[in-house]
PDB file of C-alpha atoms in Angstrom:
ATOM      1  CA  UNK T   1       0.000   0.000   0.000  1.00 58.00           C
ATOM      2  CA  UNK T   2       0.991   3.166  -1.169  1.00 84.00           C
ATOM      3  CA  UNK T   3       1.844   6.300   1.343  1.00 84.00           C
ATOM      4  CA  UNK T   4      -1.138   8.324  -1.003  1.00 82.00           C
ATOM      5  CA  UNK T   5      -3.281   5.070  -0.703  1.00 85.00           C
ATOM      6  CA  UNK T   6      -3.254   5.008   3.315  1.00 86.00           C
ATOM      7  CA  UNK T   7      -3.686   8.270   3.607  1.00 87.00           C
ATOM      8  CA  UNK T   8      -6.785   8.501   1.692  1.00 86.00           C
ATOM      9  CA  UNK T   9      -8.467   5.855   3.734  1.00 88.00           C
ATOM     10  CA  UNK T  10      -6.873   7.793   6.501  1.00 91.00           C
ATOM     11  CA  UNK T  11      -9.016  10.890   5.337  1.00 91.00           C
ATOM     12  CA  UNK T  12     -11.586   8.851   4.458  1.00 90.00           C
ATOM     13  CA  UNK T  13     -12.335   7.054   7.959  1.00 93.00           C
ATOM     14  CA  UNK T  14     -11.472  10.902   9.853  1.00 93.00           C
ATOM     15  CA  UNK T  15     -14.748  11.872   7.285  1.00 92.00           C
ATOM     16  CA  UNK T  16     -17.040   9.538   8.401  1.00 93.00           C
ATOM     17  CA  UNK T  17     -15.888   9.658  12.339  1.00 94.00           C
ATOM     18  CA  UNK T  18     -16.548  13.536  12.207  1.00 94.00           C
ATOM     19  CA  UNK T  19     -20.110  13.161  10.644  1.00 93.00           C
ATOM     20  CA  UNK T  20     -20.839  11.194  14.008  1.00 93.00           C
ATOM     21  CA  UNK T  21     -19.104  13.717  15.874  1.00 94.00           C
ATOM     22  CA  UNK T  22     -20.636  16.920  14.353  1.00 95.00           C
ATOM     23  CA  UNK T  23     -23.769  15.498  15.747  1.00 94.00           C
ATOM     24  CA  UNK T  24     -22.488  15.115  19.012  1.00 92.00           C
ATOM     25  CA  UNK T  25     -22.802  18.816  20.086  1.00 92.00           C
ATOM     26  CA  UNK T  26     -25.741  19.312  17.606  1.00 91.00           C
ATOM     27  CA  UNK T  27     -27.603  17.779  19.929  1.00 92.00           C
ATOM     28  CA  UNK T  28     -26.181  18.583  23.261  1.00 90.00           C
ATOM     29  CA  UNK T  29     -26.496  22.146  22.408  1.00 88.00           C
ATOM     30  CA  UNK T  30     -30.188  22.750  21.255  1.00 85.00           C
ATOM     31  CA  UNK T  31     -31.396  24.043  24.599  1.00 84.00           C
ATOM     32  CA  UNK T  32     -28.608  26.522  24.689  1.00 81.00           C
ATOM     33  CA  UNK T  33     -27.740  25.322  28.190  1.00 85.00           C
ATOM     34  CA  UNK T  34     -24.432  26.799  29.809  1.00 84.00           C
ATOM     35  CA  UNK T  35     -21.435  23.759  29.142  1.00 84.00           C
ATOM     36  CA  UNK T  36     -20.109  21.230  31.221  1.00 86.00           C
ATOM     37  CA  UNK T  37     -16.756  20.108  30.980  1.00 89.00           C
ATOM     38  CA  UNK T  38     -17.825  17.277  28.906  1.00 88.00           C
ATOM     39  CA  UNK T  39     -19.775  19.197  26.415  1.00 89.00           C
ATOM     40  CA  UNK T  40     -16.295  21.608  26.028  1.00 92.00           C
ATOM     41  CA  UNK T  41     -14.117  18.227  25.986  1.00 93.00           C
ATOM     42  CA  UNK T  42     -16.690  17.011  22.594  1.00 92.00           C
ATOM     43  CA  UNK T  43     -16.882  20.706  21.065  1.00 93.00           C
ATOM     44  CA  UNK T  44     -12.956  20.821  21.047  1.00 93.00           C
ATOM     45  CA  UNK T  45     -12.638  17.500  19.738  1.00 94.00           C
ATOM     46  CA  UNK T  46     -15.228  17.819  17.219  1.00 94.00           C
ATOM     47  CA  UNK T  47     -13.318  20.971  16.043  1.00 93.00           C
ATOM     48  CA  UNK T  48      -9.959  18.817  16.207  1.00 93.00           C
ATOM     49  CA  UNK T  49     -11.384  15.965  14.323  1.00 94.00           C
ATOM     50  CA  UNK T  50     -13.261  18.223  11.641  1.00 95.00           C
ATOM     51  CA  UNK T  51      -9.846  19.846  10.928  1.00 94.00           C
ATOM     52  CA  UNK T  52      -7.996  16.826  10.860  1.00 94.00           C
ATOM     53  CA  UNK T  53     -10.197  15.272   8.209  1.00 93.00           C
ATOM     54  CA  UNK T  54      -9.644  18.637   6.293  1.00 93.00           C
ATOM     55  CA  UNK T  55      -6.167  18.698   6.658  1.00 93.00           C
ATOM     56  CA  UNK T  56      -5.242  14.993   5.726  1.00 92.00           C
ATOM     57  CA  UNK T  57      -7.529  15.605   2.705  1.00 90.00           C
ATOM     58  CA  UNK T  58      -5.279  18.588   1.473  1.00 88.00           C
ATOM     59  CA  UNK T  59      -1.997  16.437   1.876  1.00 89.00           C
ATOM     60  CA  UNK T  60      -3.341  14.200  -0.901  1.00 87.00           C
ATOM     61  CA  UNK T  61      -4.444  16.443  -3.013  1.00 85.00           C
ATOM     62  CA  UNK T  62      -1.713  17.313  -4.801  1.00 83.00           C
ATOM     63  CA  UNK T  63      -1.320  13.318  -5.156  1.00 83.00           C
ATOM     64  CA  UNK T  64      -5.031  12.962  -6.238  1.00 83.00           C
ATOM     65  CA  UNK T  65      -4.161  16.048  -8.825  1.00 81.00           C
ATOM     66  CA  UNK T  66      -1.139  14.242 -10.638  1.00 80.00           C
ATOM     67  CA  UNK T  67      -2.239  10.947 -10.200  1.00 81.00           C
ATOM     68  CA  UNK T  68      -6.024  10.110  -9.725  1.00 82.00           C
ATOM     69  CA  UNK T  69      -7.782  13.064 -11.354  1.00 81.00           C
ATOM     70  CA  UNK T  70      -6.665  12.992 -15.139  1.00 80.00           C
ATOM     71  CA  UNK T  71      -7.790   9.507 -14.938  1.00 82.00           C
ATOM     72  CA  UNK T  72     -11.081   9.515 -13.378  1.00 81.00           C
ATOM     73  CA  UNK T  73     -11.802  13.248 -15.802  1.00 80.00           C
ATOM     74  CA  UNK T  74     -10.440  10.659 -19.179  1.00 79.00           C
ATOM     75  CA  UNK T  75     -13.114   7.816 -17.991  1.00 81.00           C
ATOM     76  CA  UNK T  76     -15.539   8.735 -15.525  1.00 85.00           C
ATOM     77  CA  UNK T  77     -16.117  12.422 -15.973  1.00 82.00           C
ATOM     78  CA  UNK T  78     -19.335  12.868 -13.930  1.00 82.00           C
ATOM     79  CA  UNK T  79     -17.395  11.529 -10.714  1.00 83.00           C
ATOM     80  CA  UNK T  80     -14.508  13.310 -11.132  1.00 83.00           C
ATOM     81  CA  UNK T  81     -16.800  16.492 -11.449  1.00 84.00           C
ATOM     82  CA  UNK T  82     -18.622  14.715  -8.122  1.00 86.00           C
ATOM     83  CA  UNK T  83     -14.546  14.810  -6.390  1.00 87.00           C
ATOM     84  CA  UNK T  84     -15.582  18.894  -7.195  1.00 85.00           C
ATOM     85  CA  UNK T  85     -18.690  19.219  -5.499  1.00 88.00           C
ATOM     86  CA  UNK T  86     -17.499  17.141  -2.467  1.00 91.00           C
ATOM     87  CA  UNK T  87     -14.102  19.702  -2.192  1.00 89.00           C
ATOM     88  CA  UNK T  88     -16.591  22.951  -2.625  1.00 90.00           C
ATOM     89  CA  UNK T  89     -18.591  21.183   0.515  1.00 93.00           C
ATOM     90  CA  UNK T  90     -16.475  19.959   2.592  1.00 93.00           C
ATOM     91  CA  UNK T  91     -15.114  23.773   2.982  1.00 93.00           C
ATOM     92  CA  UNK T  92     -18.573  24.612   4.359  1.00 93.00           C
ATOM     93  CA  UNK T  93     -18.181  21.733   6.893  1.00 95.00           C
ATOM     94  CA  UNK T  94     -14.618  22.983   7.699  1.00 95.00           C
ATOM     95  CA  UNK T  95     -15.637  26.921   8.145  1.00 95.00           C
ATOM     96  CA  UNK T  96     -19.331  25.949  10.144  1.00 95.00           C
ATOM     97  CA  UNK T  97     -17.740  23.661  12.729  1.00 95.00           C
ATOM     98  CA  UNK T  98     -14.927  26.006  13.267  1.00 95.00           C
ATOM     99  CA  UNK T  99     -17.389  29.398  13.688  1.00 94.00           C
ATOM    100  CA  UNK T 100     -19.940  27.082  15.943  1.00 94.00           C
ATOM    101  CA  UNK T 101     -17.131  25.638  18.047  1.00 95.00           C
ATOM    102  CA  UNK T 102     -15.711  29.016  19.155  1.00 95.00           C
ATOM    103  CA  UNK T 103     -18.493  30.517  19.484  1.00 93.00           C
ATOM    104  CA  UNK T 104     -20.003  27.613  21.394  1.00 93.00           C
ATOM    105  CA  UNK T 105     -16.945  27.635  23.886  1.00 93.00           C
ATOM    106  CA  UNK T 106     -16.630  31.281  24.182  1.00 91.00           C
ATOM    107  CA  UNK T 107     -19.932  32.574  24.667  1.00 88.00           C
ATOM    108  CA  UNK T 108     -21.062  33.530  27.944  1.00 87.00           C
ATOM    109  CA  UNK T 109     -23.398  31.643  30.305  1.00 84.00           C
ATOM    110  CA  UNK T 110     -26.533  33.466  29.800  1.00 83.00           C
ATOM    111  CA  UNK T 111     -25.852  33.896  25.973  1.00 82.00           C
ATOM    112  CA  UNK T 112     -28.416  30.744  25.274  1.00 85.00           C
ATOM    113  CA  UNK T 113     -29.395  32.214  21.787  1.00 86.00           C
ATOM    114  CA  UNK T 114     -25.998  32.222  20.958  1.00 87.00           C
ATOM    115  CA  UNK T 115     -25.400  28.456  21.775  1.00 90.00           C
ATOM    116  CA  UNK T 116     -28.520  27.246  19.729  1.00 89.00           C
ATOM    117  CA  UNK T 117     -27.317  28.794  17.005  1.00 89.00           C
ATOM    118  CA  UNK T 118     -23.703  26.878  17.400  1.00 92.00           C
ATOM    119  CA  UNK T 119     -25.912  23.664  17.647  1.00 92.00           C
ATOM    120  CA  UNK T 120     -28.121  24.737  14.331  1.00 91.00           C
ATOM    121  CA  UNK T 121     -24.886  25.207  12.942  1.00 94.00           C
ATOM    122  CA  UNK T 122     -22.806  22.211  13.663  1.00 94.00           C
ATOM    123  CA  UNK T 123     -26.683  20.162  12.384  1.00 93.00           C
ATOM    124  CA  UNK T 124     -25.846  21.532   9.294  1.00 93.00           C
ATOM    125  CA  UNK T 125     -22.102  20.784   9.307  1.00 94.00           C
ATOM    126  CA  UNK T 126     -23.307  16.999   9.918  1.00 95.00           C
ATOM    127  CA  UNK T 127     -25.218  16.915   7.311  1.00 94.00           C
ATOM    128  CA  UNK T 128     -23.090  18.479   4.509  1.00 94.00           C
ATOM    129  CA  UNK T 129     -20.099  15.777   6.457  1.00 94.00           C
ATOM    130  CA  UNK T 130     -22.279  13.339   5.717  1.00 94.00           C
ATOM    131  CA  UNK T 131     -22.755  14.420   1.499  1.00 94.00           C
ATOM    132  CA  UNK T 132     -18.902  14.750   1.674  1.00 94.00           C
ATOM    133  CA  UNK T 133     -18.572  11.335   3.113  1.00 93.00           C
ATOM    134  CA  UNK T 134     -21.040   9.938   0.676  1.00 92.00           C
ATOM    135  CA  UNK T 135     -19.695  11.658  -2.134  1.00 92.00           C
ATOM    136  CA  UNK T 136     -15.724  10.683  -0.964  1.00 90.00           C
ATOM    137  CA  UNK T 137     -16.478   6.794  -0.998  1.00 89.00           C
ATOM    138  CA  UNK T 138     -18.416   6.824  -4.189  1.00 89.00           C
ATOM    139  CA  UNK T 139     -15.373   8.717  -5.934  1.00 88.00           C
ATOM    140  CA  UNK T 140     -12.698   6.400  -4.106  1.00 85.00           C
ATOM    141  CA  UNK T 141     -14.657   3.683  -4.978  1.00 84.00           C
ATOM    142  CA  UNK T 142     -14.482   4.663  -8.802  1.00 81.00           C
ATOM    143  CA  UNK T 143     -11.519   5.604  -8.669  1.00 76.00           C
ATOM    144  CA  UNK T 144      -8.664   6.248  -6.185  1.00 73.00           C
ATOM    145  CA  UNK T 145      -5.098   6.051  -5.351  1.00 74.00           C
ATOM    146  CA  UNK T 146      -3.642   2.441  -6.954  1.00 71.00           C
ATOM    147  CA  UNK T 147      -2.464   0.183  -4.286  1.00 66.00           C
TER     148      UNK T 147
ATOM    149  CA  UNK L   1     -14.948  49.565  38.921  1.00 70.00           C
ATOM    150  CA  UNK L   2     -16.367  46.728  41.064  1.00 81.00           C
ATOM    151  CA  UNK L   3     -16.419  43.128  40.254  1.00 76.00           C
ATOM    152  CA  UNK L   4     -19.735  42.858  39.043  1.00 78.00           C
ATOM    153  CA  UNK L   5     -18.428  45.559  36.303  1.00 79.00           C
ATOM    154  CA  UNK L   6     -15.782  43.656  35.420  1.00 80.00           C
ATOM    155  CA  UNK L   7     -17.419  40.231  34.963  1.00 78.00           C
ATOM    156  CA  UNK L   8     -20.275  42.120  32.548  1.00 80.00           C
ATOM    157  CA  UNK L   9     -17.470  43.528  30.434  1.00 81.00           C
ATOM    158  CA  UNK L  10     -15.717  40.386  30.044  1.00 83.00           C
ATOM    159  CA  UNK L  11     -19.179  38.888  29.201  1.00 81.00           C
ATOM    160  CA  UNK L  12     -19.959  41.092  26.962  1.00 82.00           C
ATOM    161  CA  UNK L  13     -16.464  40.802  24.975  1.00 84.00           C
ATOM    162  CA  UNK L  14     -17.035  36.535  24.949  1.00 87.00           C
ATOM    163  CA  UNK L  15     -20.275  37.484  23.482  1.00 86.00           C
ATOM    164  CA  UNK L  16     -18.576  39.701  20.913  1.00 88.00           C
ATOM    165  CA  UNK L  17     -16.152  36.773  20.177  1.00 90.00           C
ATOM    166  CA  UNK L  18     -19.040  34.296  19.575  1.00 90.00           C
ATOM    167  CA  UNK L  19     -21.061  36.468  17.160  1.00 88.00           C
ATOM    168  CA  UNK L  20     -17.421  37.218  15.360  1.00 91.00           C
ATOM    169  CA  UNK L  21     -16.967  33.488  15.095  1.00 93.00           C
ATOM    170  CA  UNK L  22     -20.902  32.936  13.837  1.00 90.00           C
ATOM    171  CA  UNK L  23     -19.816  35.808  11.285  1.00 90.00           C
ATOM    172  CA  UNK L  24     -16.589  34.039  10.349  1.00 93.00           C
ATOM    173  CA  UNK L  25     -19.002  30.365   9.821  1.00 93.00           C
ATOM    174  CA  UNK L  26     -21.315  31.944   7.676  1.00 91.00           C
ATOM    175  CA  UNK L  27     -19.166  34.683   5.189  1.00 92.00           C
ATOM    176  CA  UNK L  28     -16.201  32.285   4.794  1.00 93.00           C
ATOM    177  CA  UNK L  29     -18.334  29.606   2.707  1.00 92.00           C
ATOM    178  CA  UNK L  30     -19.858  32.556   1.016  1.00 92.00           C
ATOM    179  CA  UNK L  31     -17.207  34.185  -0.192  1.00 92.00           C
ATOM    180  CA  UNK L  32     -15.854  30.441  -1.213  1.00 92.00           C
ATOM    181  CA  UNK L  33     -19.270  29.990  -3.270  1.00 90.00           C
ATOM    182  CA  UNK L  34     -18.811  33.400  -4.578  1.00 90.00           C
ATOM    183  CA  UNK L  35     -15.412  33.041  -5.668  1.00 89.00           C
ATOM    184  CA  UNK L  36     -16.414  29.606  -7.377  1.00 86.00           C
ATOM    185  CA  UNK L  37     -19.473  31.208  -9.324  1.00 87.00           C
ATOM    186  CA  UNK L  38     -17.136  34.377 -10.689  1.00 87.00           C
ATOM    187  CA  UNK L  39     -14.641  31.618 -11.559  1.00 83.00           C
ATOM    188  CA  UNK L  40     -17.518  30.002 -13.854  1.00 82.00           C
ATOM    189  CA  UNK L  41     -18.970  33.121 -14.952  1.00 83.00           C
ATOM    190  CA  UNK L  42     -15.307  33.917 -16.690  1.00 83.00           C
ATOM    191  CA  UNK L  43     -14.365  30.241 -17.696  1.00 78.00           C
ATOM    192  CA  UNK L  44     -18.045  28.929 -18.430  1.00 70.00           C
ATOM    193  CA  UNK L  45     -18.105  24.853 -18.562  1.00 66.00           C
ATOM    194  CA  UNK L  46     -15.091  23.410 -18.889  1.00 67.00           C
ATOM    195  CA  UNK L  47     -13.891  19.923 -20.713  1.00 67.00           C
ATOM    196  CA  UNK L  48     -12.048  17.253 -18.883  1.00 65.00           C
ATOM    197  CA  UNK L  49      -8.768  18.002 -21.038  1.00 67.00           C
ATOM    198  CA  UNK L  50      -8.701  21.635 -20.316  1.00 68.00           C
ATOM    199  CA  UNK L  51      -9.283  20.445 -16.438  1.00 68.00           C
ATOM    200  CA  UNK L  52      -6.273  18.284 -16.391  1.00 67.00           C
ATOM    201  CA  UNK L  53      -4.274  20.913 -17.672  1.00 67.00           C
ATOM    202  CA  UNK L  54      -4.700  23.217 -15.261  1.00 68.00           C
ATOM    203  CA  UNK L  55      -1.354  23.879 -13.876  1.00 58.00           C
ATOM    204  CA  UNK L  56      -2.181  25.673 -10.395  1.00 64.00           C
ATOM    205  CA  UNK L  57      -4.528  23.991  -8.064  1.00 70.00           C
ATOM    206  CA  UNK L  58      -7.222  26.897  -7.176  1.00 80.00           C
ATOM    207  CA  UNK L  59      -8.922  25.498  -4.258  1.00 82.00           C
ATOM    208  CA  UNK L  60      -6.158  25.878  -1.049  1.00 85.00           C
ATOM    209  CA  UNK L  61      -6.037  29.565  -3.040  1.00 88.00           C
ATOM    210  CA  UNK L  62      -9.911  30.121  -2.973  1.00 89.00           C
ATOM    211  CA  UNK L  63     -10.244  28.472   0.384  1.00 90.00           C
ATOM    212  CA  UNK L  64      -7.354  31.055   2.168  1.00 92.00           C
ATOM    213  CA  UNK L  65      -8.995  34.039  -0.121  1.00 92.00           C
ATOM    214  CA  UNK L  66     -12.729  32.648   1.938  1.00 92.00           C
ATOM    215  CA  UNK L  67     -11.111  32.605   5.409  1.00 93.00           C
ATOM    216  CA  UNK L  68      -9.197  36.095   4.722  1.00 94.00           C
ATOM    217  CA  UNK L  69     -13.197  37.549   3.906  1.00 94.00           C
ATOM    218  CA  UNK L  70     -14.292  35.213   6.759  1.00 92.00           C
ATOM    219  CA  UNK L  71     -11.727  36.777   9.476  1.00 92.00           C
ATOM    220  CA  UNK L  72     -12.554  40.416   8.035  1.00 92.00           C
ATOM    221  CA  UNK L  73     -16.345  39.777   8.711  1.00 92.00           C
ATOM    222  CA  UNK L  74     -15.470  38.632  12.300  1.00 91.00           C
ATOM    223  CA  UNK L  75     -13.307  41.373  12.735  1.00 91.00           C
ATOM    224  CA  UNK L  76     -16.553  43.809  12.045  1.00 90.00           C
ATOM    225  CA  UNK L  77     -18.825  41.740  13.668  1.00 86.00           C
ATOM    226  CA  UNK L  78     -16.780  42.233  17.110  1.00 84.00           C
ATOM    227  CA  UNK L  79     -16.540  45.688  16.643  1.00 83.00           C
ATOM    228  CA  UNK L  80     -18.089  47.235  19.698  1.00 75.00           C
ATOM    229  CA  UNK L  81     -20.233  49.574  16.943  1.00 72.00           C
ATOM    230  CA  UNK L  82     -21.774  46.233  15.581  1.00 71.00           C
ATOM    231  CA  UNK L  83     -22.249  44.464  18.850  1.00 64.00           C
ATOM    232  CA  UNK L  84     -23.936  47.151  20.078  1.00 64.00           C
ATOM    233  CA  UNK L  85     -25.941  47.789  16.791  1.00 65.00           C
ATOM    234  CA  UNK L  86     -27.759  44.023  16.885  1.00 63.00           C
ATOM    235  CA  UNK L  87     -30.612  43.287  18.834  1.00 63.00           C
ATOM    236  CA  UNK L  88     -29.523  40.903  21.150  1.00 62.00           C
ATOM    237  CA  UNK L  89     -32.315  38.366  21.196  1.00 64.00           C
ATOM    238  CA  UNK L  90     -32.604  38.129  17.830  1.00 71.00           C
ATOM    239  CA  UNK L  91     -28.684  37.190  17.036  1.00 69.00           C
ATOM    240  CA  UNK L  92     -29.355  33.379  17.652  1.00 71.00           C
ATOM    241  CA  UNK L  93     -32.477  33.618  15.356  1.00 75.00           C
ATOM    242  CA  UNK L  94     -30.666  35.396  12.632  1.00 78.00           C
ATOM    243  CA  UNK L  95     -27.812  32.862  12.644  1.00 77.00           C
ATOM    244  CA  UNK L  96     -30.006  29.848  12.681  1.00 78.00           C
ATOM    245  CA  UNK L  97     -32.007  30.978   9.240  1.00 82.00           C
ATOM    246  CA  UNK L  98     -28.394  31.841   8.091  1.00 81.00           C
ATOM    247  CA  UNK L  99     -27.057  28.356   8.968  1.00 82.00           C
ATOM    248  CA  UNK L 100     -30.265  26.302   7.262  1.00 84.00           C
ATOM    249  CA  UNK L 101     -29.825  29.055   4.139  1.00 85.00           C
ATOM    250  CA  UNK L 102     -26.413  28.718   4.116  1.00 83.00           C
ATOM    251  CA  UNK L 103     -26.530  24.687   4.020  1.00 84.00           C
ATOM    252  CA  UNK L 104     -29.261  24.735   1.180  1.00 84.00           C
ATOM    253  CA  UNK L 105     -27.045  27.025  -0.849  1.00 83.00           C
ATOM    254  CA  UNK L 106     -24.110  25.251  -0.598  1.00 82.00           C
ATOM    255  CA  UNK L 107     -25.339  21.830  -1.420  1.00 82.00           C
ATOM    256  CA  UNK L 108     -27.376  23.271  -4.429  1.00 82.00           C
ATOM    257  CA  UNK L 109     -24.378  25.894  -5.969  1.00 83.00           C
ATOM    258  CA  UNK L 110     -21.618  22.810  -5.206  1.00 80.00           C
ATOM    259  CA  UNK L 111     -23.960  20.499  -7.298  1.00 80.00           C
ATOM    260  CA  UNK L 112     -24.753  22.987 -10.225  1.00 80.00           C
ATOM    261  CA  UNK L 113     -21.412  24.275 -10.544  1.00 77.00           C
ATOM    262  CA  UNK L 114     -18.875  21.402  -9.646  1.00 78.00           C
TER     263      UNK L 114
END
């Protein structure tokens, strides 16, 4: 296996841990109560985990760029422009459970409103995970780094 | 200044901080989709052989031009002229319809224009 090929899978298992994460605090945080130090433990994790996935994902690319992509644009065009939309989302993901998990963690203990709104946010940034997740095995599935 | 000052005004700047941050969540994928649709608007659809000859890879570049836009809104949101200027109940409203909008607009823009 291939340095490119484990760390795809890599980036690919950090994806799908993080849609199950992102929901984590989604939930925990709808009634806007103040945190516990569990609740701040999961919210900084979540974060970590979110930007790990991110980051692992831009050490391939370059790979995935000189070695996947011309491939899978030559023979299976409508995936490769799929390997698009899932990059264009997974940004969203990236910049929602950042802003939700500061704000979550810095707001003050009578800013409830503030809270829910981290909570609506990181629901959102589970679902879009969870299209880039989709969207990530399909394409890998096609068509990803040879072993 | 008693204490009871000083823990309000260091409420009131974590407050600050969390709208900034709300600001950051919702103009940094914005000014991603933006830069995306401008992008397509100059290039129109392109073919897989003029894709794979692209020689720079756009999206770390479009991503760090989103956060820059992203850290400017926060900055402005945590102004003490904007934090004052928002109606405090209605923040967490606002940024809940922003955060369903937002998700519908990405998934539908990211799907028409790959």
């Amino acid at each position: 296996m291939t340095v490119l090929r484990l760390l795809e899978s890599i980036h690919g298992h950090l994806g799908v841990l993080a849609v199950a994460a992102l929901l984590h605090p989604a939930i925990l945080l709808r009634r806007g109560r103040p945190l516990s130090r569990g609740l701040r433990w999961s919210i900084g994790l979540t974060t970590a985990l979110v930007a790990l996935a991110f980051a692992t994902g831009l050490t391939i690319y370059d790979g995935y760029r000189e070695h996947v992509r011309p491939q899978l644009l030559l023979e299976h065009y409508d995936t490769a422009l799929l390997f698009e939309t899932k990059e264009h989302i997974a940004w969203a993901v990236l910049t929602l459970a950042l802003g939700a998990g500061v704000a979550a963690l810095v707001s003050p203990r009578d800013a409830k409103a503030i809270r829910q709104a981290a909570a609506a946010f990181y629901a959102v940034a589970a679902l879009l995970c969870l299209v880039t997740a989709s969207l990530g095995t399909w394409i890998t599935a096609v068509g990803g780094f040879p072993q | 200044m008693t204490a009871l000052d000083v823990e309000q005004r260091r409420d009131e700047q974590r407050r600050r901080w969390a709208v900034a941050a709300l600001a950051f969540a919702v103009v940094a994928p914005l000014a991603y989709i933006a830069q995306r649709l401008i992008d397509h608007a100059l290039t129109g659809d392109t073919d897989a052989l003029s894709m794979i000859r692209q020689a720079r890879a756009a999206y770390p570049w479009r991503a760090a031009t989103a956060a820059f836009w992203g850290g400017l809104a926060a900055i402005v949101a945590a102004s003490p002229a904007t934090a004052s200027s928002l109606p405090r109940s209605h923040v967490g409203r606002y940024a809940m319809a922003a955060a369903g909008a937002l998700g519908a607009t990405v998934l539908v823009l990211a799907w028409l224009f790959p």
